[in-house]
Coordinates of C-alpha atoms in Angstrom, one line a residue:
M292 CA -167.8 23.4 -121.4
V293 CA -164.5 23.4 -119.6
R294 CA -165.2 20.0 -118.1
T295 CA -166.2 18.7 -121.5
L296 CA -163.0 20.0 -123.0
G297 CA -161.0 18.5 -120.1
R298 CA -162.6 15.1 -120.7
K299 CA -161.8 15.3 -124.4
L300 CA -158.1 16.1 -123.6
S301 CA -157.6 13.6 -120.9
W302 CA -154.5 11.6 -121.7
P303 CA -154.3 7.9 -120.9
R304 CA -151.4 6.7 -118.8
S305 CA -150.0 4.5 -121.5
F306 CA -149.8 7.4 -124.0
S307 CA -146.4 8.7 -124.9
F308 CA -145.7 12.1 -126.3
R309 CA -142.6 10.8 -128.0
K310 CA -144.6 8.3 -129.9
M311 CA -147.2 10.9 -130.8
F312 CA -144.5 13.1 -132.4
D313 CA -142.5 10.1 -133.9
G314 CA -143.8 9.5 -137.4
R315 CA -141.7 6.3 -137.7
N316 CA -144.0 4.4 -135.3
S317 CA -147.3 5.3 -136.9
G318 CA -146.4 6.5 -140.4
H319 CA -148.7 9.6 -140.0
S320 CA -148.6 12.9 -138.2
S321 CA -150.5 13.3 -135.0
F322 CA -151.7 16.7 -136.0
S323 CA -154.4 17.3 -138.7
S324 CA -155.7 20.4 -140.5
R325 CA -159.3 19.4 -140.1
G326 CA -161.6 20.6 -137.3
D327 CA -159.9 22.1 -134.3
G328 CA -156.4 21.2 -135.6
M329 CA -155.7 18.3 -133.1
H330 CA -156.9 14.8 -132.6
T331 CA -157.3 13.2 -129.3
P332 CA -155.3 10.1 -128.4
E333 CA -158.4 7.9 -128.6
H334 CA -159.1 9.1 -132.2
E335 CA -155.4 8.6 -133.1
L336 CA -155.4 5.0 -131.9
A337 CA -158.6 4.3 -133.7
T338 CA -157.2 5.8 -136.9
H339 CA -154.0 3.7 -136.8
G340 CA -155.8 0.6 -135.6
M341 CA -153.6 -2.5 -135.5
D342 CA -150.4 -0.5 -136.4
A343 CA -150.3 1.5 -133.1
A344 CA -151.4 -1.4 -130.8
P345 CA -148.1 -3.5 -131.1
S346 CA -145.9 -0.4 -130.5
T347 CA -148.0 0.6 -127.5
R348 CA -147.7 -2.9 -126.0
R349 CA -143.9 -2.9 -126.6
G350 CA -143.7 0.5 -124.9
K351 CA -145.7 -0.8 -121.9
Q352 CA -143.4 -3.9 -121.6
S353 CA -140.2 -1.8 -121.9
R354 CA -141.4 0.7 -119.2
R355 CA -142.5 -2.2 -117.0
S356 CA -139.2 -4.0 -117.3
D357 CA -137.3 -0.8 -116.5
I358 CA -139.4 -0.2 -113.5
E359 CA -138.9 -3.7 -112.3
V360 CA -135.1 -3.5 -112.7
M361 CA -135.0 -0.1 -110.9
K362 CA -137.0 -1.6 -108.1
E363 CA -134.6 -4.5 -107.8
R364 CA -131.5 -2.2 -107.8
F365 CA -132.8 0.2 -105.2
A366 CA -134.2 -2.7 -103.0
K367 CA -130.6 -4.1 -102.8
L368 CA -129.3 -0.6 -101.9
L369 CA -131.9 -0.1 -99.2
L370 CA -131.3 -3.6 -97.7
G371 CA -127.5 -3.1 -97.8
E372 CA -127.2 -6.2 -100.0
D373 CA -128.7 -8.3 -97.2
M374 CA -131.7 -9.9 -98.9
S375 CA -132.8 -11.6 -95.7
G376 CA -133.6 -8.2 -94.2
G377 CA -132.0 -9.1 -90.9
G378 CA -130.0 -5.9 -90.7
D379 CA -126.7 -7.4 -91.3
G380 CA -126.1 -5.6 -94.6
V381 CA -123.4 -3.1 -95.4
T382 CA -123.7 0.6 -95.3
S383 CA -125.5 2.6 -98.0
A384 CA -122.2 4.0 -99.2
L385 CA -120.6 0.6 -99.6
A386 CA -123.7 -0.8 -101.2
L387 CA -123.8 2.0 -103.8
S388 CA -120.1 1.6 -104.4
N389 CA -120.5 -2.1 -105.0
A390 CA -123.5 -1.5 -107.3
I391 CA -121.4 0.8 -109.6
T392 CA -118.5 -1.6 -109.6
K393 CA -120.7 -4.6 -110.5
L394 CA -122.4 -2.7 -113.2
A395 CA -119.1 -1.7 -114.8
D396 CA -117.8 -5.3 -114.6
S397 CA -120.9 -6.5 -116.4
M398 CA -120.7 -3.9 -119.1
F399 CA -116.9 -3.7 -119.7
G400 CA -115.6 -7.0 -118.4
E401 CA -115.9 -8.6 -121.8
Q402 CA -114.3 -5.7 -123.7
M403 CA -111.5 -7.7 -125.2
K404 CA -111.3 -5.9 -128.6
L405 CA -111.1 -2.4 -129.9
Q406 CA -114.7 -2.2 -131.1
P407 CA -117.8 -0.1 -130.2
M408 CA -120.0 -1.3 -127.4
Y409 CA -123.3 -2.9 -128.5
P410 CA -126.1 -0.3 -128.6
E411 CA -128.1 -2.3 -126.0
T412 CA -125.1 -2.5 -123.7
K413 CA -124.4 1.2 -124.0
E414 CA -128.0 2.1 -123.3
I415 CA -128.1 -0.1 -120.2
W416 CA -124.9 1.4 -118.9
R417 CA -126.1 5.0 -119.3
K418 CA -129.6 4.3 -118.0
E419 CA -128.5 2.4 -114.9
M420 CA -125.7 4.9 -114.2
D421 CA -128.3 7.7 -114.3
W422 CA -130.3 5.7 -111.7
L423 CA -127.4 5.3 -109.4
L424 CA -126.2 8.9 -109.8
S425 CA -129.6 10.3 -109.1
V426 CA -128.7 10.1 -105.4
I427 CA -126.3 13.0 -105.7
D428 CA -129.2 15.4 -106.5
H429 CA -130.3 15.0 -102.9
I430 CA -126.8 15.3 -101.3
V431 CA -126.7 19.0 -100.4
Q432 CA -125.1 21.4 -98.0
F433 CA -126.4 24.6 -96.4
V434 CA -124.9 27.9 -97.5
P435 CA -125.8 31.4 -96.4
S436 CA -127.9 33.6 -98.7
K437 CA -129.9 36.8 -98.6
Q438 CA -133.6 37.1 -99.2
M439 CA -135.6 40.3 -99.7
G440 CA -138.6 40.7 -97.4
K441 CA -141.9 42.4 -98.1
N442 CA -140.6 45.6 -96.5
G443 CA -137.7 45.7 -98.9
Q444 CA -135.1 44.6 -96.3
F445 CA -132.7 41.8 -96.9
T446 CA -132.7 38.9 -94.5
E447 CA -129.9 36.3 -94.2
I448 CA -131.2 32.7 -94.6
M449 CA -129.6 29.3 -95.2
V450 CA -130.4 27.6 -98.5
T451 CA -129.4 24.2 -99.9
K452 CA -126.8 23.7 -102.5
Q453 CA -125.3 20.6 -104.0
R454 CA -122.1 19.7 -102.3
D455 CA -119.0 21.3 -103.8
D456 CA -117.0 18.0 -104.5
L457 CA -120.0 16.5 -106.3
L458 CA -120.8 19.7 -108.2
T459 CA -117.2 19.8 -109.5
N460 CA -116.3 16.1 -110.1
I461 CA -119.5 14.5 -111.3
P462 CA -119.8 16.6 -114.6
A463 CA -116.0 15.9 -115.1
L464 CA -116.5 12.2 -114.7
R465 CA -119.5 12.2 -117.1
K466 CA -117.4 13.9 -119.7
L467 CA -114.6 11.4 -119.2
D468 CA -117.1 8.6 -119.6
S469 CA -118.4 10.1 -122.9
V470 CA -114.8 10.4 -124.2
L471 CA -114.1 6.7 -123.6
L472 CA -117.3 5.6 -125.2
E473 CA -116.6 7.8 -128.2
T474 CA -113.1 6.4 -128.5
L475 CA -114.5 2.9 -128.7
D476 CA -117.0 4.1 -131.4
N477 CA -114.1 5.5 -133.4
F478 CA -113.0 1.9 -134.1
K479 CA -116.3 1.0 -135.8
D480 CA -115.2 1.0 -139.5
Q481 CA -111.5 0.3 -139.1
K482 CA -110.0 -2.4 -141.3
D483 CA -106.3 -2.0 -140.6
F484 CA -106.2 -4.8 -138.0
W485 CA -108.3 -7.7 -136.9
Y486 CA -108.4 -10.4 -134.2
V487 CA -107.8 -14.1 -134.2
P488 CA -108.7 -16.5 -131.4
R489 CA -105.5 -17.3 -129.4
D490 CA -105.9 -21.1 -129.5
I491 CA -106.1 -21.0 -133.3
D492 CA -103.1 -18.7 -133.7
D493 CA -101.0 -20.8 -131.4
A494 CA -102.1 -24.0 -133.0
D495 CA -100.8 -22.6 -136.3
H496 CA -97.4 -21.8 -134.6
N497 CA -97.3 -25.0 -132.5
G498 CA -97.3 -22.9 -129.3
D499 CA -98.9 -23.3 -125.9
W500 CA -101.3 -20.4 -125.6
R501 CA -101.8 -20.9 -121.8
R502 CA -98.3 -19.8 -121.1
D503 CA -99.1 -16.2 -122.0
E504 CA -100.2 -14.0 -119.1
N505 CA -103.0 -12.6 -121.4
W506 CA -104.1 -16.0 -122.7
W507 CA -107.8 -15.1 -122.6
L508 CA -107.3 -12.2 -125.1
P509 CA -107.5 -12.7 -128.8
V510 CA -104.4 -12.2 -130.9
V511 CA -104.1 -9.0 -132.9
K512 CA -103.2 -9.3 -136.6
V513 CA -102.0 -6.6 -139.0
P514 CA -101.2 -6.7 -142.7
T515 CA -98.0 -8.3 -143.8
D516 CA -96.4 -5.0 -144.6
G517 CA -97.6 -3.4 -141.3
L518 CA -99.9 -0.5 -140.6
S519 CA -99.8 2.6 -142.8
E520 CA -98.2 5.7 -141.4
E521 CA -101.6 7.4 -141.2
S522 CA -103.1 4.5 -139.3
R523 CA -100.2 4.4 -136.9
R524 CA -100.5 8.1 -136.3
W525 CA -104.3 7.9 -135.7
L526 CA -103.8 5.0 -133.2
Q527 CA -101.2 7.1 -131.3
N528 CA -103.6 10.0 -131.2
Q529 CA -106.3 7.8 -129.7
K530 CA -103.9 6.4 -127.2
D531 CA -102.8 9.9 -126.1
S532 CA -106.5 10.9 -125.7
V533 CA -107.2 7.9 -123.5
A534 CA -104.0 8.6 -121.5
Q535 CA -105.4 12.1 -120.6
V536 CA -108.6 10.5 -119.5
L537 CA -106.7 8.0 -117.4
K538 CA -104.6 10.8 -115.8
A539 CA -107.7 12.8 -114.9
A540 CA -109.6 9.8 -113.5
T541 CA -106.6 8.7 -111.5
A542 CA -106.2 12.2 -110.0
I543 CA -109.9 12.3 -109.0
N544 CA -109.7 8.9 -107.4
A545 CA -106.5 9.6 -105.5
H546 CA -108.0 12.9 -104.2
V547 CA -111.2 11.2 -103.0
L548 CA -109.3 8.4 -101.3
S549 CA -107.0 10.9 -99.6
E550 CA -110.1 12.7 -98.2
M551 CA -111.5 9.5 -96.7
H552 CA -111.0 8.8 -93.0
I553 CA -108.4 6.1 -92.1
P554 CA -110.2 3.3 -90.2
E555 CA -109.1 2.6 -86.6
N556 CA -108.8 -1.1 -87.3
Y557 CA -106.2 -0.4 -90.0
I558 CA -104.2 1.8 -87.7
D559 CA -104.2 -0.8 -85.0
S560 CA -102.7 -3.3 -87.4
L561 CA -99.6 -1.1 -88.1
P562 CA -96.2 -1.4 -86.5
K563 CA -94.9 1.3 -84.2
N564 CA -92.4 2.7 -86.7
G565 CA -91.9 3.1 -90.4
K566 CA -88.6 1.2 -90.5
T567 CA -90.4 -2.0 -89.4
S568 CA -93.0 -1.5 -92.1
L569 CA -90.6 -0.8 -94.9
G570 CA -87.8 -3.2 -94.0
D571 CA -84.1 -2.4 -93.5
F572 CA -83.3 -2.1 -97.2
L573 CA -86.2 0.1 -98.3
Y574 CA -85.9 2.3 -95.2
K575 CA -82.1 2.8 -95.8
S576 CA -82.7 3.6 -99.5
I577 CA -85.4 6.2 -98.7
T578 CA -83.6 7.9 -95.8
E579 CA -80.3 8.4 -97.6
E580 CA -79.0 11.9 -98.2
C581 CA -78.9 11.5 -101.9
F582 CA -82.2 10.0 -103.1
D583 CA -83.1 9.4 -106.7
P584 CA -86.6 8.1 -107.1
D585 CA -86.1 6.9 -110.7
Y586 CA -83.0 4.9 -109.7
F587 CA -84.8 3.6 -106.7
V588 CA -87.8 2.3 -108.7
S589 CA -85.5 0.8 -111.4
F590 CA -83.4 -1.0 -108.9
L591 CA -86.4 -2.8 -107.3
D592 CA -87.8 -6.1 -108.3
L593 CA -91.2 -5.3 -109.8
S594 CA -91.5 -8.4 -112.0
T595 CA -94.9 -9.5 -110.7
E596 CA -98.1 -7.8 -109.6
H597 CA -97.8 -9.3 -106.1
K598 CA -94.4 -7.6 -105.6
V599 CA -95.7 -4.2 -106.8
L600 CA -98.7 -4.5 -104.5
D601 CA -96.5 -5.5 -101.5
L602 CA -94.3 -2.5 -102.1
K603 CA -97.3 -0.2 -102.3
N604 CA -98.7 -1.6 -99.0
R605 CA -95.4 -1.1 -97.2
I606 CA -95.0 2.5 -98.4
E607 CA -98.6 3.5 -97.6
A608 CA -98.3 2.0 -94.1
S609 CA -95.1 3.9 -93.4
M610 CA -96.7 7.1 -94.6
V611 CA -99.6 6.7 -92.3
I612 CA -97.2 6.1 -89.4
W613 CA -95.2 9.1 -90.1
K614 CA -98.2 11.3 -90.5
R615 CA -99.7 10.2 -87.2
K616 CA -96.4 10.8 -85.5
M617 CA -96.2 14.3 -86.9
C618 CA -99.8 15.1 -86.0
Q619 CA -99.4 13.7 -82.5
K620 CA -96.2 15.7 -81.9
E621 CA -97.8 18.9 -83.0
K622 CA -100.7 18.3 -80.8
D623 CA -99.2 17.0 -77.6
G624 CA -95.6 18.1 -78.0
K625 CA -94.4 14.5 -78.1
S626 CA -95.3 11.3 -79.9
Q627 CA -97.0 8.5 -78.2
W628 CA -94.8 6.0 -80.1
G629 CA -91.5 7.7 -79.4
S630 CA -89.3 9.3 -82.0
T631 CA -85.7 9.1 -83.0
V632 CA -86.1 11.2 -86.2
S633 CA -86.7 14.9 -86.4
L634 CA -89.9 16.3 -87.7
E635 CA -88.2 17.9 -90.8
K636 CA -86.6 14.6 -91.8
R637 CA -89.9 12.7 -91.4
E638 CA -91.6 15.2 -93.7
L639 CA -88.9 14.7 -96.2
F640 CA -89.3 10.9 -96.0
E641 CA -93.0 11.2 -96.5
V642 CA -92.6 13.3 -99.6
R643 CA -90.2 10.7 -101.0
A644 CA -92.6 7.9 -100.3
E645 CA -95.4 9.7 -101.9
T646 CA -93.3 10.3 -105.0
I647 CA -92.6 6.6 -105.2
L648 CA -96.3 5.9 -105.0
V649 CA -97.1 8.2 -107.8
M650 CA -94.5 6.6 -110.0
L651 CA -95.8 3.2 -109.2
K652 CA -99.4 4.2 -110.2
Q653 CA -98.1 5.7 -113.5
Q654 CA -95.9 2.7 -114.3
F655 CA -98.6 0.1 -113.3
P656 CA -102.0 1.7 -114.0
G657 CA -103.9 -1.6 -113.6
I658 CA -102.5 -2.4 -110.1
P659 CA -105.0 -3.7 -107.6
Q660 CA -106.1 -1.7 -104.6
S661 CA -103.9 -1.6 -101.6
S662 CA -104.8 -2.7 -98.1
L663 CA -105.3 1.0 -97.0
E664 CA -107.6 1.7 -100.0
V665 CA -109.7 -1.4 -99.4
S666 CA -110.0 -0.6 -95.7
K667 CA -111.1 3.0 -96.5
I668 CA -113.7 1.9 -99.0
K669 CA -115.2 -0.7 -96.7
N670 CA -115.4 1.6 -93.7
N671 CA -116.5 4.7 -95.6
K672 CA -120.0 6.1 -94.7
D673 CA -120.0 9.1 -97.0
V674 CA -122.3 8.3 -99.9
G675 CA -121.0 11.2 -102.0
Q676 CA -117.4 10.0 -101.6
A677 CA -118.4 6.5 -102.3
I678 CA -120.0 7.5 -105.7
L679 CA -117.0 9.6 -106.7
E680 CA -114.5 6.9 -105.7
S681 CA -116.3 4.0 -107.5
Y682 CA -117.1 6.0 -110.6
S683 CA -113.6 7.3 -111.1
R684 CA -112.2 3.9 -110.4
V685 CA -114.2 2.1 -113.0
L686 CA -113.4 4.8 -115.6
E687 CA -109.7 4.5 -114.7
S688 CA -109.9 0.7 -115.2
L689 CA -111.7 1.2 -118.6
A690 CA -109.2 3.7 -119.8
S691 CA -106.3 1.5 -118.8
K692 CA -107.9 -1.4 -120.6
I693 CA -108.4 0.6 -123.8
M694 CA -104.8 1.8 -123.7
S695 CA -103.6 -1.8 -123.3
R696 CA -105.7 -2.9 -126.3
I697 CA -104.2 0.0 -128.4
E698 CA -100.7 -0.9 -127.3
N699 CA -101.3 -4.5 -128.4
V700 CA -102.1 -3.3 -131.9
L701 CA -99.0 -1.1 -132.0
E702 CA -96.8 -3.9 -130.6
A703 CA -98.1 -6.2 -133.4
D704 CA -97.2 -3.6 -135.9
R705 CA -93.7 -3.2 -134.4
L706 CA -93.1 -6.9 -134.6
V707 CA -94.0 -6.9 -138.3
Q708 CA -91.8 -3.9 -138.9
R709 CA -88.8 -5.7 -137.2
Q710 CA -89.5 -8.8 -139.2
L711 CA -89.5 -6.8 -142.4
M712 CA -86.3 -5.0 -141.4
G713 CA -84.6 -8.4 -140.7
E714 CA -85.7 -9.8 -144.0
A715 CA -84.4 -6.6 -145.8
E716 CA -81.0 -6.9 -144.0
T717 CA -80.7 -10.6 -144.9
R718 CA -81.7 -9.9 -148.5
S719 CA -79.1 -7.0 -148.7
E720 CA -76.4 -9.2 -147.3
S721 CA -77.1 -12.0 -149.8
E722 CA -77.2 -9.5 -152.6
A723 CA -73.8 -8.1 -151.5
E724 CA -72.3 -11.6 -151.3
S725 CA -73.5 -12.5 -154.8
E726 CA -72.2 -9.2 -156.2
Y727 CA -68.8 -9.8 -154.5
E728 CA -68.6 -13.3 -155.9
E729 CA -69.4 -12.1 -159.4
T730 CA -66.8 -9.4 -159.0
E731 CA -64.2 -12.0 -158.0
K732 CA -65.1 -14.1 -161.0
V733 CA -64.7 -11.2 -163.3
V734 CA -61.3 -10.2 -161.8
A735 CA -60.1 -13.8 -161.8
A736 CA -61.2 -14.5 -165.3
E737 CA -58.2 -14.6 -167.8
T738 CA -58.3 -12.8 -171.1
P739 CA -55.8 -13.4 -174.1
N740 CA -54.1 -10.0 -173.6
S741 CA -53.8 -10.3 -169.8
R742 CA -50.3 -9.9 -168.4
K743 CA -49.2 -11.3 -165.1
L744 CA -46.9 -9.9 -162.5
S745 CA -44.1 -12.3 -163.7
D746 CA -44.2 -10.6 -167.1
F747 CA -43.4 -7.2 -165.5
I748 CA -40.6 -8.7 -163.3
G749 CA -39.0 -10.5 -166.2
W750 CA -39.4 -14.1 -165.1
R751 CA -39.7 -16.8 -167.7
L752 CA -41.8 -19.9 -167.0
S753 CA -40.0 -23.2 -167.2
S754 CA -41.6 -26.5 -168.1
D755 CA -42.0 -27.2 -164.4
T756 CA -43.9 -24.0 -163.8
K757 CA -46.1 -24.0 -166.8
K758 CA -48.4 -26.3 -165.0
H759 CA -48.9 -23.5 -162.5
S760 CA -49.9 -21.0 -165.0
S761 CA -53.4 -20.9 -163.7
M762 CA -52.2 -19.6 -160.4
S763 CA -52.6 -16.0 -159.3
D764 CA -49.5 -13.8 -159.5
I765 CA -49.0 -13.7 -155.7
E766 CA -49.2 -17.5 -155.4
F767 CA -46.8 -17.8 -158.3
F768 CA -44.4 -15.4 -156.7
H769 CA -44.3 -17.4 -153.5
R770 CA -43.9 -20.7 -155.4
V771 CA -40.9 -19.3 -157.3
E772 CA -39.3 -18.1 -154.1
Q773 CA -39.6 -21.6 -152.7
E774 CA -38.1 -23.1 -155.8
K775 CA -35.1 -20.7 -155.4
E776 CA -34.5 -21.8 -151.9
K777 CA -34.4 -25.5 -152.7
P778 CA -30.9 -25.7 -154.3
M779 CA -29.4 -23.9 -151.2
M780 CA -30.7 -26.7 -148.9
K781 CA -28.3 -29.5 -149.8
S782 CA -27.5 -32.6 -147.9
P783 CA -24.6 -32.5 -145.4
R784 CA -22.7 -35.1 -147.5
A785 CA -22.5 -32.8 -150.5
L786 CA -20.8 -30.1 -148.5
P787 CA -17.0 -29.8 -148.8
K788 CA -15.0 -31.4 -146.1
K789 CA -13.9 -29.1 -143.4
F790 CA -10.6 -29.5 -141.5
S791 CA -10.0 -28.4 -138.1
Y792 CA -7.1 -26.1 -137.1
L793 CA -5.2 -29.0 -135.4
A794 CA -5.5 -31.1 -138.5
K795 CA -4.0 -28.4 -140.6
L796 CA -1.1 -28.2 -138.2
E797 CA -0.4 -31.9 -138.5
N798 CA -0.5 -31.7 -142.2
M799 CA 2.0 -28.9 -142.2
R800 CA 5.7 -30.0 -142.4
S801 CA 8.8 -28.3 -141.4
P802 CA 11.5 -27.5 -144.0
S803 CA 13.7 -30.2 -142.6
D804 CA 11.1 -32.8 -143.0
R805 CA 10.7 -31.9 -146.6
H806 CA 14.3 -32.5 -147.2

């Protein structure tokens, strides 16, 4: 009887418990109140007939396609991306890191707008990331533990446990991943802004869209009166949330990279001292007694991405040189490269250089990887560190991209607000001018009872000045003064004749002459 019952309850391989409990696929419940209370799968398929057959075939095809994709993914990992199988592939760590990077590029590379991911894309991302992260379940470490024996005594044994860095960081990265996807989902029903293709927008403004550094991105448009205060506050909250994700992902990535071993080929390419790596100007600025990192960064020319990356490479190379000199001096008592700087000062220089690196990463979150970082990733053989580094890096890139898209919307709103303020100022100036002109007209208008300044002074207008009656009092006053001065300016001929002193003496006669 047990065998018969076992044969009746034998489940086919294509049967899915999810479909049995899902009433949407069949339209009926898989459980019945008749008989023994349960139908076998064969009876269920016979009852549904043609309704269940298509869904079963779709389920088989979906599972078969997932299995084929998973086989392809793990085949590339096992072969080290060398499909010829000749053994010239990369390490497993680098192959896994490249797989996560390529998956993120294919999922988020086209995320040009603030909009939710397509459901199919989101499902593929989560499913394939679960495949790639399944490796960490088998990365363990041995830890001591105690086991009770049959005699009641405890015996110390070694048990396996997931590695501490993976146990701590993988759940945190999964949480950050969920926060970023939820942030994109929050823009599902927004209608406060929209996007226009850049070529169409620049064609309307007679501009060359290829001159912009972000020429491939669509143009953000906001209403003519700008965003509402509520929308602006909501966007700022979304940006702050993504900024926290970016900060956490950057911290995890920086910590993992710092734990990676520095390759020997990178060390061999370095100069013998930090001054040669930095250059005279940078070295002098960092080694001064009074050092201000904010002033130092603001004084540098960081106008292009190439200049920022070059500065990052120089500083990281100098830090590696100083660290090796300090370690070698502590180990052997002297440095193999020689030293002209004390150990304390070299530690101070290293702290300053590290501070500048942190400021550069904060100011330029989308900066490419430096030569040291690329060298570490390529030569890394720790699979766990490779997963943590690549996963945190792609989340850092996605967070930076979302922040940039939100900033584009806020910048479009600020442009509209500045335009509205400019129009308001122009309108107020024109209104003020019109009011001033009207006031002048009212003041200058004459009324029958109006009295001028000349009436109070006592002047009387002559016939010559009546024609100037339309003048203002001040102008009339100046005109009268000029008229008064005219009689005083006579011709020299009209002046009385003047005699000199000698002429007067000649004209004078003595008393004898008169007689």
